[in-house]
Amino acid sequence: MDDQFWYFKRCELFEQLNDEQIRKLELQSKIKTFDRKSLVYLPDDATDSVLLVVSGRVRIYHITPEGKEALLAFIDPGELFGELTVIGQSEREEFAETMEKSQIVSIRADAIRELMAEQTEVTLGLTKLIGLRRQKFERRLKSLMFQPNRDRLIHLLLELAERYAVKHPEGIALRIRLSHQEMANLIGSTRETVTVVLGELQFEKLVAIRRRQVILKNIKALAAAINAKPPEIGFSA
């Protein structure tokens, strides 16, 4: 396998493909580098491709009728986004913007459909991806509708820990660094409210902030505070 195709193998959806299938996929793909804070696509953009992050990070968000930004997801290297085009979406419905300099591969939706016809694992993998993202969006929507700001922020910190946790002498650190405004956008709140709640959690010795990095000092107590199970993070906390 040529080294230039390594990024397909790093995507869980494509890891079972043979060399010939990956070469066919590459022939129907284009790779592009985006600077930080570049728009990858806008709502209502016509679409016929699925996108794969090779390096960097992308954020997916909506702008509400009131003009507020509502963050939906972060997309990391090896992950796909814009996948709904495979099942018939003809126009984008949200904004996709790079959070740092990023390389992104655009893969024709027809190429994905061909793979789905050839390989059951691809169909199952894409179905699982769509289902898990919808489940996450619905869970966040319920949180926005029914939970107070403090609970929403704790829920977000636990969700981020499940994905971005690294060991730290004080507990569990999040390797993604978000501003208070970005956290507010994710939980449907304000920057001022997030600042106040984080201050409360620090006073209670549940979290610590070190140079914009959030450290969860007692993840079990945080989960208990919202009657949730501690997240599965791949190592003992």
C-alpha positions as semicolon CSV with decimal commas, in nm:
position;residue;x (nm);y (nm);z (nm)
1;M;0,000;0,000;0,000
2;D;0,143;0,340;-0,100
3;D;0,220;0,573;0,191
4;Q;0,001;0,842;0,032
5;F;-0,311;0,641;0,118
6;W;-0,237;0,604;0,492
7;Y;-0,516;0,841;0,594
8;F;-0,786;0,605;0,462
9;K;-0,652;0,322;0,677
10;R;-0,670;0,548;0,984
11;C;-1,044;0,592;0,935
12;E;-1,240;0,322;1,116
13;L;-1,491;0,303;0,832
14;F;-1,222;0,207;0,580
15;E;-0,981;0,000;0,789
16;Q;-1,114;-0,332;0,651
17;L;-1,070;-0,232;0,285
18;N;-0,812;-0,406;0,067
19;D;-0,546;-0,220;-0,133
20;E;-0,749;-0,222;-0,455
21;Q;-1,057;-0,075;-0,286
22;I;-0,851;0,198;-0,124
23;R;-0,686;0,288;-0,455
24;K;-1,031;0,316;-0,617
25;L;-1,140;0,538;-0,330
26;E;-0,833;0,758;-0,371
27;L;-0,908;0,807;-0,742
28;Q;-1,243;0,961;-0,648
29;S;-1,101;1,181;-0,372
30;K;-0,925;1,516;-0,340
31;I;-0,714;1,641;-0,051
32;K;-0,700;2,008;0,044
33;T;-0,528;2,212;0,317
34;F;-0,732;2,474;0,504
35;D;-0,594;2,752;0,722
36;R;-0,722;2,799;1,077
37;K;-1,078;2,938;1,096
38;S;-1,152;2,853;0,732
39;L;-1,506;2,760;0,632
40;V;-1,516;2,414;0,475
41;Y;-1,881;2,451;0,380
42;L;-2,189;2,662;0,452
43;P;-2,560;2,583;0,493
44;D;-2,734;2,535;0,158
45;D;-2,409;2,445;-0,020
46;A;-2,476;2,171;-0,274
47;T;-2,310;1,847;-0,176
48;D;-2,198;1,527;-0,343
49;S;-1,910;1,431;-0,114
50;V;-1,817;1,304;0,230
51;L;-1,523;1,463;0,412
52;L;-1,242;1,301;0,611
53;V;-1,015;1,495;0,848
54;V;-0,652;1,397;0,793
55;S;-0,501;1,648;1,038
56;G;-0,625;1,938;1,246
57;R;-0,979;1,970;1,381
58;V;-1,315;2,086;1,244
59;R;-1,616;2,217;1,432
60;I;-1,974;2,178;1,311
61;Y;-2,225;2,443;1,417
62;H;-2,556;2,618;1,347
63;I;-2,646;2,985;1,374
64;T;-2,979;3,024;1,553
65;P;-3,251;3,267;1,432
66;E;-3,137;3,496;1,717
67;G;-2,787;3,501;1,569
68;K;-2,626;3,282;1,835
69;E;-2,382;3,007;1,752
70;A;-2,480;2,653;1,855
71;L;-2,190;2,409;1,843
72;L;-2,287;2,057;1,739
73;A;-1,967;1,855;1,718
74;F;-1,590;1,846;1,690
75;I;-1,437;1,631;1,415
76;D;-1,088;1,495;1,478
77;P;-0,829;1,326;1,251
78;G;-0,953;0,993;1,113
79;E;-1,319;1,098;1,141
80;L;-1,577;1,165;0,871
81;F;-1,828;1,446;0,849
82;G;-2,090;1,551;0,595
83;E;-2,189;1,183;0,583
84;L;-2,562;1,246;0,530
85;T;-2,500;1,314;0,162
86;V;-2,456;0,936;0,121
87;I;-2,820;0,879;0,216
88;G;-2,966;1,154;0,000
89;Q;-2,892;1,493;0,156
90;S;-2,841;1,730;-0,137
91;E;-2,753;2,047;0,058
92;R;-2,550;2,110;0,371
93;E;-2,749;2,212;0,678
94;E;-2,477;2,354;0,902
95;F;-2,143;2,533;0,905
96;A;-1,814;2,342;0,907
97;E;-1,508;2,544;1,010
98;T;-1,149;2,449;1,087
99;M;-1,027;2,515;1,443
100;E;-0,662;2,493;1,334
101;K;-0,471;2,437;1,013
102;S;-0,624;2,118;0,871
103;Q;-0,595;1,872;0,586
104;I;-0,929;1,738;0,463
105;V;-1,005;1,471;0,204
106;S;-1,321;1,508;-0,005
107;I;-1,458;1,168;-0,114
108;R;-1,732;1,140;-0,373
109;A;-2,054;1,007;-0,223
110;D;-2,091;0,767;-0,518
111;A;-1,760;0,604;-0,421
112;I;-1,891;0,543;-0,068
113;R;-2,214;0,397;-0,205
114;E;-2,016;0,157;-0,425
115;L;-1,822;0,040;-0,122
116;M;-2,144;-0,006;0,073
117;A;-2,274;-0,232;-0,204
118;E;-1,951;-0,436;-0,198
119;Q;-1,880;-0,454;0,173
120;T;-2,131;-0,497;0,454
121;E;-1,888;-0,358;0,712
122;V;-1,891;-0,017;0,540
123;T;-2,272;-0,005;0,543
124;L;-2,284;-0,104;0,909
125;G;-2,009;0,140;1,000
126;L;-2,178;0,435;0,831
127;T;-2,514;0,345;0,985
128;K;-2,350;0,330;1,328
129;L;-2,180;0,667;1,273
130;I;-2,506;0,837;1,176
131;G;-2,692;0,674;1,465
132;L;-2,435;0,766;1,730
133;R;-2,419;1,127;1,615
134;R;-2,796;1,158;1,617
135;Q;-2,805;1,004;1,965
136;K;-2,545;1,256;2,086
137;F;-2,735;1,550;1,935
138;E;-3,063;1,433;2,092
139;R;-2,895;1,387;2,431
140;R;-2,752;1,739;2,413
141;L;-3,091;1,878;2,306
142;K;-3,261;1,717;2,607
143;S;-2,988;1,861;2,828
144;L;-3,048;2,210;2,685
145;M;-3,423;2,184;2,734
146;F;-3,448;2,038;3,082
147;Q;-3,125;2,093;3,280
148;P;-2,991;2,400;3,462
149;N;-2,667;2,561;3,342
150;R;-2,452;2,389;3,605
151;D;-2,576;2,042;3,509
152;R;-2,535;2,117;3,138
153;L;-2,173;2,221;3,189
154;I;-2,093;1,914;3,398
155;H;-2,258;1,696;3,134
156;L;-2,036;1,860;2,870
157;L;-1,719;1,808;3,075
158;L;-1,800;1,439;3,119
159;E;-1,876;1,402;2,748
160;L;-1,543;1,566;2,658
161;A;-1,361;1,343;2,908
162;E;-1,491;1,034;2,732
163;R;-1,322;1,150;2,414
164;Y;-1,029;1,373;2,512
165;A;-0,912;1,253;2,856
166;V;-0,543;1,220;2,940
167;K;-0,387;1,132;3,274
168;H;-0,280;1,424;3,491
169;P;-0,126;1,441;3,841
170;E;-0,438;1,622;3,966
171;G;-0,687;1,387;3,799
172;I;-0,802;1,380;3,437
173;A;-0,709;1,657;3,191
174;L;-0,893;1,739;2,870
175;R;-0,653;1,757;2,577
176;I;-0,895;1,980;2,387
177;R;-0,871;2,344;2,494
178;L;-1,194;2,541;2,470
179;S;-1,267;2,901;2,553
180;H;-1,552;2,984;2,790
181;Q;-1,745;3,113;2,488
182;E;-1,699;2,782;2,302
183;M;-1,825;2,592;2,606
184;A;-2,121;2,829;2,627
185;N;-2,200;2,765;2,261
186;L;-2,201;2,392;2,327
187;I;-2,446;2,409;2,616
188;G;-2,670;2,694;2,497
189;S;-2,557;2,937;2,766
190;T;-2,348;3,253;2,797
191;R;-1,976;3,304;2,847
192;E;-2,043;3,482;3,178
193;T;-2,249;3,192;3,311
194;V;-1,982;2,937;3,215
195;T;-1,718;3,147;3,392
196;V;-1,929;3,160;3,710
197;V;-2,008;2,786;3,710
198;L;-1,646;2,690;3,645
199;G;-1,550;2,914;3,937
200;E;-1,797;2,728;4,158
201;L;-1,663;2,389;4,048
202;Q;-1,306;2,503;4,118
203;F;-1,407;2,628;4,465
204;E;-1,562;2,286;4,532
205;K;-1,233;2,123;4,415
206;L;-1,412;1,929;4,143
207;V;-1,216;2,090;3,859
208;A;-0,904;2,300;3,809
209;I;-0,809;2,533;3,521
210;R;-0,447;2,545;3,412
211;R;-0,370;2,770;3,111
212;R;-0,711;2,711;2,951
213;Q;-0,681;2,338;3,012
214;V;-0,961;2,188;3,222
215;I;-0,865;1,922;3,476
216;L;-1,137;1,706;3,629
217;K;-1,013;1,645;3,982
218;N;-1,297;1,416;4,091
219;I;-1,478;1,268;3,793
220;K;-1,690;1,034;4,006
221;A;-1,822;1,324;4,215
222;L;-1,896;1,524;3,899
223;A;-2,097;1,236;3,754
224;A;-2,281;1,184;4,082
225;A;-2,375;1,554;4,088
226;I;-2,596;1,500;3,781
227;N;-2,697;1,142;3,865
228;A;-2,490;1,003;3,577
229;K;-2,242;0,721;3,543
230;P;-1,874;0,819;3,519
231;P;-1,765;0,811;3,153
232;E;-1,559;0,527;3,011
233;I;-1,221;0,681;2,942
234;G;-0,990;0,387;2,876
235;F;-0,792;0,404;3,198
236;S;-0,875;0,404;3,569
237;A;-0,937;0,748;3,715
